[in-house]
mmCIF file of C-alpha atoms in Angstrom:
data_model
loop_
_atom_site.group_PDB
_atom_site.id
_atom_site.type_symbol
_atom_site.label_atom_id
_atom_site.label_comp_id
_atom_site.label_asym_id
_atom_site.label_seq_id
_atom_site.Cartn_x
_atom_site.Cartn_y
_atom_site.Cartn_z
ATOM 1 C CA MET A 706 185.757 124.007 84.055
ATOM 2 C CA ASN A 707 186.146 121.548 86.869
ATOM 3 C CA ALA A 708 189.549 119.999 87.273
ATOM 4 C CA PRO A 709 189.698 116.328 86.290
ATOM 5 C CA THR A 710 189.530 113.924 89.155
ATOM 6 C CA SER A 711 191.416 110.702 89.541
ATOM 7 C CA PRO A 712 189.367 107.501 89.285
ATOM 8 C CA PRO A 713 188.652 105.846 92.619
ATOM 9 C CA SER A 714 191.009 103.149 93.704
ATOM 10 C CA PRO A 715 189.798 99.545 93.306
ATOM 11 C CA SER A 716 189.365 99.176 97.047
ATOM 12 C CA THR A 717 187.220 102.308 97.177
ATOM 13 C CA THR A 718 185.078 101.076 94.301
ATOM 14 C CA VAL A 719 184.506 97.675 95.885
ATOM 15 C CA SER A 720 183.593 99.084 99.290
ATOM 16 C CA SER A 721 181.163 101.609 97.798
ATOM 17 C CA VAL A 722 179.397 98.823 95.895
ATOM 18 C CA THR A 723 179.323 96.181 98.602
ATOM 19 C CA ALA A 724 178.775 98.316 101.713
ATOM 20 C CA PRO A 725 175.240 97.601 102.959
ATOM 21 C CA VAL A 726 172.763 100.450 103.198
ATOM 22 C CA ARG A 727 171.978 100.946 106.878
ATOM 23 C CA PHE A 728 169.689 103.990 106.866
ATOM 24 C CA TRP A 729 166.047 103.841 105.796
ATOM 25 C CA ALA A 730 166.091 107.316 104.257
ATOM 26 C CA ASP A 731 169.005 106.467 101.942
ATOM 27 C CA LEU A 732 166.899 104.036 99.903
ATOM 28 C CA SER A 733 164.633 105.037 97.017
ATOM 29 C CA ALA A 734 161.019 103.979 96.590
ATOM 30 C CA ARG A 735 162.125 101.755 93.695
ATOM 31 C CA GLU A 736 164.680 100.046 95.927
ATOM 32 C CA PHE A 737 162.036 99.443 98.585
ATOM 33 C CA ALA A 738 159.715 97.948 95.971
ATOM 34 C CA ALA A 739 162.511 95.619 94.869
ATOM 35 C CA ARG A 740 163.076 94.566 98.467
ATOM 36 C CA GLN A 741 159.391 93.786 98.821
ATOM 37 C CA ALA A 742 159.369 91.745 95.624
ATOM 38 C CA SER A 743 162.467 89.766 96.593
ATOM 39 C CA GLY A 744 161.316 89.061 100.140
ATOM 40 C CA LEU A 745 164.214 91.028 101.636
ATOM 41 C CA ALA A 746 161.860 93.554 103.245
ATOM 42 C CA ALA A 747 160.164 90.790 105.238
ATOM 43 C CA GLN A 748 163.575 89.744 106.598
ATOM 44 C CA THR A 749 164.625 93.292 107.505
ATOM 45 C CA ILE A 750 164.751 94.727 111.017
ATOM 46 C CA ALA A 751 163.785 98.385 111.189
ATOM 47 C CA VAL A 752 165.254 100.311 114.119
ATOM 48 C CA LEU A 753 163.555 103.454 115.394
ATOM 49 C CA PRO A 754 165.946 105.466 117.614
ATOM 50 C CA VAL A 755 163.983 107.494 120.184
ATOM 51 C CA ALA A 756 165.641 110.012 122.473
ATOM 52 C CA ALA A 757 164.949 113.374 124.098
ATOM 53 C CA ILE A 758 166.011 117.001 124.175
ATOM 54 C CA GLU A 759 165.871 117.930 127.834
ATOM 55 C CA GLN A 760 167.861 119.599 130.572
ATOM 56 C CA HIS A 761 170.776 117.680 132.096
ATOM 57 C CA GLY A 762 171.855 119.831 135.006
ATOM 58 C CA PRO A 763 174.288 122.756 134.933
ATOM 59 C CA HIS A 764 177.155 120.884 133.270
ATOM 60 C CA LEU A 765 175.642 119.055 130.276
ATOM 61 C CA PRO A 766 173.723 120.155 127.159
ATOM 62 C CA LEU A 767 170.112 119.378 126.308
ATOM 63 C CA SER A 768 171.281 116.935 123.633
ATOM 64 C CA VAL A 769 172.659 114.271 126.010
ATOM 65 C CA ASP A 770 170.109 111.521 125.374
ATOM 66 C CA ALA A 771 170.267 111.968 121.597
ATOM 67 C CA THR A 772 174.070 112.168 121.592
ATOM 68 C CA LEU A 773 174.512 109.018 123.678
ATOM 69 C CA LEU A 774 171.997 107.041 121.629
ATOM 70 C CA GLN A 775 173.588 107.993 118.319
ATOM 71 C CA GLY A 776 177.038 107.331 119.774
ATOM 72 C CA VAL A 777 176.087 103.758 120.646
ATOM 73 C CA ILE A 778 174.492 103.235 117.225
ATOM 74 C CA ALA A 779 177.536 104.631 115.402
ATOM 75 C CA ALA A 780 179.830 102.338 117.378
ATOM 76 C CA ALA A 781 177.584 99.343 116.601
ATOM 77 C CA LEU A 782 177.419 99.848 112.830
ATOM 78 C CA PRO A 783 180.914 98.449 112.069
ATOM 79 C CA LEU A 784 180.106 95.406 114.223
ATOM 80 C CA LEU A 785 177.076 94.332 112.194
ATOM 81 C CA PRO A 786 177.562 91.457 109.736
ATOM 82 C CA ALA A 787 177.393 92.769 106.170
ATOM 83 C CA ASP A 788 174.518 90.421 105.326
ATOM 84 C CA LEU A 789 172.396 91.404 108.348
ATOM 85 C CA PRO A 790 169.343 93.272 106.956
ATOM 86 C CA VAL A 791 169.002 96.243 109.303
ATOM 87 C CA LEU A 792 167.678 99.714 108.493
ATOM 88 C CA PHE A 793 167.828 102.604 110.945
ATOM 89 C CA LEU A 794 164.883 104.977 110.705
ATOM 90 C CA PRO A 795 165.289 108.745 111.180
ATOM 91 C CA PRO A 796 165.866 109.344 114.906
ATOM 92 C CA GLN A 797 163.046 110.857 116.913
ATOM 93 C CA ASN A 798 165.007 113.186 119.172
ATOM 94 C CA VAL A 799 162.090 115.007 120.786
ATOM 95 C CA GLY A 800 160.142 112.661 123.003
ATOM 96 C CA LEU A 801 158.319 112.560 126.319
ATOM 97 C CA SER A 802 160.170 114.781 128.810
ATOM 98 C CA THR A 803 157.369 116.280 130.882
ATOM 99 C CA GLU A 804 159.300 115.514 134.078
ATOM 100 C CA HIS A 805 161.864 118.106 132.982
ATOM 101 C CA SER A 806 159.383 120.699 131.728
ATOM 102 C CA ARG A 807 160.053 123.213 134.519
ATOM 103 C CA PHE A 808 163.679 123.550 133.401
ATOM 104 C CA ALA A 809 164.410 126.078 130.667
ATOM 105 C CA GLY A 810 165.071 124.717 127.195
ATOM 106 C CA THR A 811 163.463 121.308 127.572
ATOM 107 C CA LEU A 812 161.455 120.158 124.544
ATOM 108 C CA THR A 813 158.657 117.695 125.140
ATOM 109 C CA LEU A 814 155.675 116.240 123.361
ATOM 110 C CA SER A 815 152.541 115.217 125.227
ATOM 111 C CA PRO A 816 151.973 111.515 125.943
ATOM 112 C CA PRO A 817 149.184 111.192 123.315
ATOM 113 C CA THR A 818 151.381 112.864 120.697
ATOM 114 C CA VAL A 819 154.356 110.579 121.354
ATOM 115 C CA LEU A 820 152.157 107.488 121.273
ATOM 116 C CA ALA A 821 150.545 108.583 118.008
ATOM 117 C CA LEU A 822 153.853 109.579 116.385
ATOM 118 C CA TRP A 823 155.739 106.362 117.101
ATOM 119 C CA THR A 824 152.716 104.213 116.289
ATOM 120 C CA GLU A 825 152.178 105.925 112.933
ATOM 121 C CA ILE A 826 155.853 105.464 112.048
ATOM 122 C CA GLY A 827 155.364 101.783 112.860
ATOM 123 C CA HIS A 828 152.414 101.655 110.459
ATOM 124 C CA CYS A 829 154.677 103.077 107.731
ATOM 125 C CA VAL A 830 157.261 100.385 108.475
ATOM 126 C CA ALA A 831 154.614 97.681 108.129
ATOM 127 C CA ARG A 832 153.361 99.142 104.830
ATOM 128 C CA ALA A 833 156.900 98.846 103.468
ATOM 129 C CA GLY A 834 156.719 95.079 104.000
ATOM 130 C CA VAL A 835 159.020 95.024 107.024
ATOM 131 C CA LYS A 836 157.954 92.561 109.717
ATOM 132 C CA LYS A 837 160.296 93.372 112.614
ATOM 133 C CA LEU A 838 160.821 96.643 114.472
ATOM 134 C CA LEU A 839 163.152 97.583 117.313
ATOM 135 C CA LEU A 840 162.349 100.697 119.314
ATOM 136 C CA PHE A 841 165.798 101.720 120.554
ATOM 137 C CA ASN A 842 165.660 104.248 123.342
ATOM 138 C CA GLY A 843 167.996 106.696 125.074
ATOM 139 C CA HIS A 844 165.661 108.294 127.638
ATOM 140 C CA GLY A 845 164.492 106.585 130.818
ATOM 141 C CA GLY A 846 161.322 108.652 131.029
ATOM 142 C CA GLN A 847 159.766 107.005 127.988
ATOM 143 C CA VAL A 848 160.360 103.300 128.589
ATOM 144 C CA SER A 849 156.663 102.879 129.416
ATOM 145 C CA VAL A 850 155.743 104.565 126.119
ATOM 146 C CA MET A 851 157.743 101.955 124.213
ATOM 147 C CA ASP A 852 155.811 99.187 125.925
ATOM 148 C CA ILE A 853 152.467 100.646 124.852
ATOM 149 C CA VAL A 854 153.573 101.344 121.267
ATOM 150 C CA ALA A 855 155.025 97.840 120.893
ATOM 151 C CA ARG A 856 151.756 96.223 121.940
ATOM 152 C CA GLU A 857 149.669 98.552 119.761
ATOM 153 C CA LEU A 858 151.759 97.784 116.668
ATOM 154 C CA ARG A 859 151.612 94.060 117.349
ATOM 155 C CA ALA A 860 147.806 94.292 117.604
ATOM 156 C CA GLN A 861 147.247 96.660 114.684
ATOM 157 C CA CYS A 862 149.934 95.591 112.182
ATOM 158 C CA ASP A 863 151.111 92.143 113.316
ATOM 159 C CA LEU A 864 154.592 93.617 113.617
ATOM 160 C CA LEU A 865 157.094 91.773 115.786
ATOM 161 C CA VAL A 866 158.202 94.669 117.960
ATOM 162 C CA TYR A 867 160.783 94.856 120.719
ATOM 163 C CA GLY A 868 161.673 97.844 122.864
ATOM 164 C CA ALA A 869 165.158 98.253 124.327
ATOM 165 C CA SER A 870 167.208 101.045 125.859
ATOM 166 C CA TRP A 871 170.978 101.296 125.573
ATOM 167 C CA PHE A 872 171.154 101.438 129.375
ATOM 168 C CA SER A 873 169.160 98.204 129.751
ATOM 169 C CA LEU A 874 171.520 96.117 127.629
ATOM 170 C CA PRO A 875 173.561 93.490 129.540
ATOM 171 C CA LEU A 876 177.070 94.851 129.975
ATOM 172 C CA PRO A 877 180.187 92.911 131.031
ATOM 173 C CA ASP A 878 181.030 92.907 134.730
ATOM 174 C CA GLU A 879 184.234 94.841 134.116
ATOM 175 C CA VAL A 880 182.251 97.683 132.540
ATOM 176 C CA GLN A 881 179.487 97.597 135.147
ATOM 177 C CA GLY A 882 182.204 97.666 137.800
ATOM 178 C CA LEU A 883 183.524 101.009 136.583
ATOM 179 C CA PHE A 884 180.605 102.580 138.449
ATOM 180 C CA SER A 885 179.483 101.923 142.017
ATOM 181 C CA ALA A 886 176.215 100.209 142.910
ATOM 182 C CA THR A 887 175.054 103.526 144.375
ATOM 183 C CA GLU A 888 175.728 105.285 141.086
ATOM 184 C CA HIS A 889 173.932 102.615 139.057
ATOM 185 C CA ARG A 890 170.849 102.942 141.248
ATOM 186 C CA PHE A 891 170.687 106.652 142.014
ATOM 187 C CA GLY A 892 172.811 108.372 139.355
ATOM 188 C CA ILE A 893 170.034 108.147 136.807
ATOM 189 C CA HIS A 894 170.319 111.589 135.220
ATOM 190 C CA ALA A 895 173.444 113.559 134.324
ATOM 191 C CA GLY A 896 175.509 111.639 136.858
ATOM 192 C CA GLU A 897 178.817 109.841 136.471
ATOM 193 C CA ILE A 898 177.601 107.488 133.743
ATOM 194 C CA GLU A 899 176.074 110.007 131.333
ATOM 195 C CA THR A 900 178.794 112.566 132.002
ATOM 196 C CA SER A 901 181.501 109.989 131.254
ATOM 197 C CA MET A 902 179.849 109.063 127.960
ATOM 198 C CA MET A 903 179.582 112.722 126.997
ATOM 199 C CA LEU A 904 183.262 113.249 127.845
ATOM 200 C CA HIS A 905 184.000 110.507 125.322
ATOM 201 C CA LEU A 906 181.520 111.520 122.613
ATOM 202 C CA ALA A 907 181.319 115.324 122.887
ATOM 203 C CA PRO A 908 183.843 116.621 125.436
ATOM 204 C CA GLU A 909 183.563 120.183 124.137
ATOM 205 C CA ARG A 910 179.952 120.273 125.377
ATOM 206 C CA VAL A 911 180.766 119.252 128.968
ATOM 207 C CA ALA A 912 181.353 121.931 131.616
ATOM 208 C CA MET A 913 183.248 119.852 134.153
ATOM 209 C CA HIS A 914 183.810 122.885 136.377
ATOM 210 C CA GLU A 915 180.040 122.741 137.039
ATOM 211 C CA ALA A 916 179.996 118.991 137.716
ATOM 212 C CA ARG A 917 179.662 117.766 141.286
ATOM 213 C CA ASP A 918 178.171 114.950 143.325
ATOM 214 C CA PHE A 919 174.441 115.630 143.008
ATOM 215 C CA HIS A 920 172.792 113.862 145.963
ATOM 216 C CA SER A 921 169.386 112.370 145.107
ATOM 217 C CA SER A 922 166.454 112.629 147.488
ATOM 218 C CA ALA A 923 165.768 108.990 146.567
ATOM 219 C CA GLN A 924 168.848 108.064 148.599
ATOM 220 C CA ASP A 925 167.235 109.584 151.694
ATOM 221 C CA ARG A 926 163.995 107.681 151.116
ATOM 222 C CA ALA A 927 165.926 104.455 150.614
ATOM 223 C CA ALA A 928 167.509 104.920 154.035
ATOM 224 C CA ARG A 929 164.193 105.650 155.779
ATOM 225 C CA TYR A 930 161.465 103.587 154.102
ATOM 226 C CA ALA A 931 161.537 99.844 153.488
ATOM 227 C CA ILE A 932 158.817 99.806 150.813
ATOM 228 C CA VAL A 933 158.561 103.347 149.430
ATOM 229 C CA GLY A 934 162.325 103.565 149.272
ATOM 230 C CA ASN A 935 163.347 100.174 147.887
ATOM 231 C CA GLY A 936 163.094 101.266 144.250
ATOM 232 C CA LYS A 937 160.902 98.323 143.212
ATOM 233 C CA SER A 938 157.660 98.046 145.163
ATOM 234 C CA ALA A 939 156.273 101.556 144.660
ATOM 235 C CA LYS A 940 157.034 104.194 142.045
ATOM 236 C CA LEU A 941 156.847 107.936 142.596
ATOM 237 C CA GLY A 942 155.138 110.208 140.065
ATOM 238 C CA TRP A 943 158.005 112.671 139.911
ATOM 239 C CA GLN A 944 159.501 115.705 138.281
ATOM 240 C CA MET A 945 163.250 116.099 138.150
ATOM 241 C CA GLN A 946 163.439 118.859 140.736
ATOM 242 C CA ASP A 947 161.928 116.401 143.244
ATOM 243 C CA TYR A 948 165.203 114.470 143.125
ATOM 244 C CA HIS A 949 167.567 117.462 142.978
ATOM 245 C CA ARG A 950 166.822 121.120 142.386
ATOM 246 C CA ALA A 951 169.787 121.423 140.009
ATOM 247 C CA GLY A 952 168.275 118.845 137.644
ATOM 248 C CA ALA A 953 170.962 116.180 138.016
ATOM 249 C CA VAL A 954 171.629 113.208 140.282
ATOM 250 C CA GLY A 955 174.802 111.182 140.656
ATOM 251 C CA ASN A 956 178.490 111.862 141.088
ATOM 252 C CA ALA A 957 179.203 113.711 137.852
ATOM 253 C CA ALA A 958 182.504 114.956 139.274
ATOM 254 C CA ALA A 959 183.898 111.401 139.125
ATOM 255 C CA ALA A 960 183.267 111.047 135.375
ATOM 256 C CA SER A 961 186.012 110.294 132.871
ATOM 257 C CA ALA A 962 186.225 109.868 129.107
ATOM 258 C CA ALA A 963 187.867 106.453 129.529
ATOM 259 C CA LYS A 964 184.869 105.140 131.458
ATOM 260 C CA GLY A 965 182.560 106.638 128.867
ATOM 261 C CA ARG A 966 184.370 104.999 125.983
ATOM 262 C CA ALA A 967 184.233 101.594 127.667
ATOM 263 C CA LEU A 968 180.504 101.984 128.224
ATOM 264 C CA VAL A 969 179.739 103.135 124.671
ATOM 265 C CA GLU A 970 181.755 100.302 123.135
ATOM 266 C CA ALA A 971 180.196 97.666 125.405
ATOM 267 C CA ALA A 972 176.665 98.902 124.686
ATOM 268 C CA ALA A 973 177.437 98.898 120.954
ATOM 269 C CA GLN A 974 178.563 95.276 121.095
ATOM 270 C CA GLN A 975 175.354 94.315 122.854
ATOM 271 C CA LEU A 976 173.228 96.228 120.346
ATOM 272 C CA ALA A 977 174.925 94.332 117.505
ATOM 273 C CA LEU A 978 174.186 91.033 119.265
ATOM 274 C CA LEU A 979 170.579 92.073 119.942
ATOM 275 C CA LEU A 980 170.008 92.814 116.247
ATOM 276 C CA GLN A 981 171.447 89.434 115.262
ATOM 277 C CA GLU A 982 169.152 87.695 117.731
ATOM 278 C CA LEU A 983 166.154 89.608 116.399
ATOM 279 C CA HIS A 984 167.076 88.529 112.888
ATOM 280 C CA ALA A 985 167.195 84.882 113.990
ATOM 281 C CA LEU A 986 163.915 85.144 115.911
ATOM 282 C CA PRO A 987 161.171 83.479 113.824
ATOM 283 C CA LEU A 988 158.137 85.460 112.745
ATOM 284 C CA GLY A 989 156.158 82.531 114.136
ATOM 285 C CA THR A 990 156.909 83.981 117.566
ATOM 286 C CA LEU A 991 153.600 85.814 117.027
ATOM 287 C CA ALA A 992 150.585 83.525 117.062
ATOM 288 C CA PRO A 993 147.840 84.294 114.503
ATOM 289 C CA GLY A 994 145.041 83.945 117.032
ATOM 290 C CA PRO A 995 143.659 81.947 119.956
ATOM 291 C CA ASP A 996 143.426 78.155 119.755
ATOM 292 C CA PHE A 997 141.726 76.604 122.758
ATOM 293 C CA GLY A 998 142.461 73.138 121.458
ATOM 294 C CA ALA A 999 146.206 73.653 121.311
ATOM 295 C CA GLY A 1000 148.305 71.266 123.358
ATOM 296 C CA ALA A 1001 150.753 72.211 126.076
#
């Protein structure tokens, strides 16, 4: 016989009843139907976290992009207003990582597979009566995929779709200033920024004795070529070993958990603000069709 348990305290009971559901998979089909009937589904923002499982040099695990993305989301959840209708979809942690495919352990889908997968998830979101979708990304190599999926879902489902990456969110100057301009530009993979965040979120998975200043070949091109090297006018079709044979770039040796915590918390605050702005954004942002007689 099980031992009797004490009844929950009043505070526990209240919080369990009033705490908003934040994860799509925690709802039942009946609850979704009720949301559709009440109009709540049409007001809801669905968030699809997309990351990657790929090599991150000799000092970090394959899980970096997924760990950082979920760390920012977890830090943002307590910052969301209780009445903000947001549902986080199951994270898609294997994405497009073909640029890392020559490094052992990397998992990657092909571009057509990623496009089809994310688009079909978007179709499911639309069928549930949800009108707004945020693709929230943790891997720089698939920003262009988000752009394509967002436009396809707008065309096919009339979904209002935005794509954003945690690293593209506007961060306060004091947080940006924790890292040099050189690191922001060239330390794009397993450098000081990502290593600092991992030291905050999963320090047991960081091998700091393997961390060093990984010099990027892009720095050499920037010094020699005005157009090819300026980082804006022309873009190289690259694989990671083209930047550094060890699979990392940036000064990982300068990383610290304190810097990582500041970055995670700042990104979380911006994600919370982004979701509130998306909630306020009218569905009329999307026009139903052309109107050549419309005024200015």
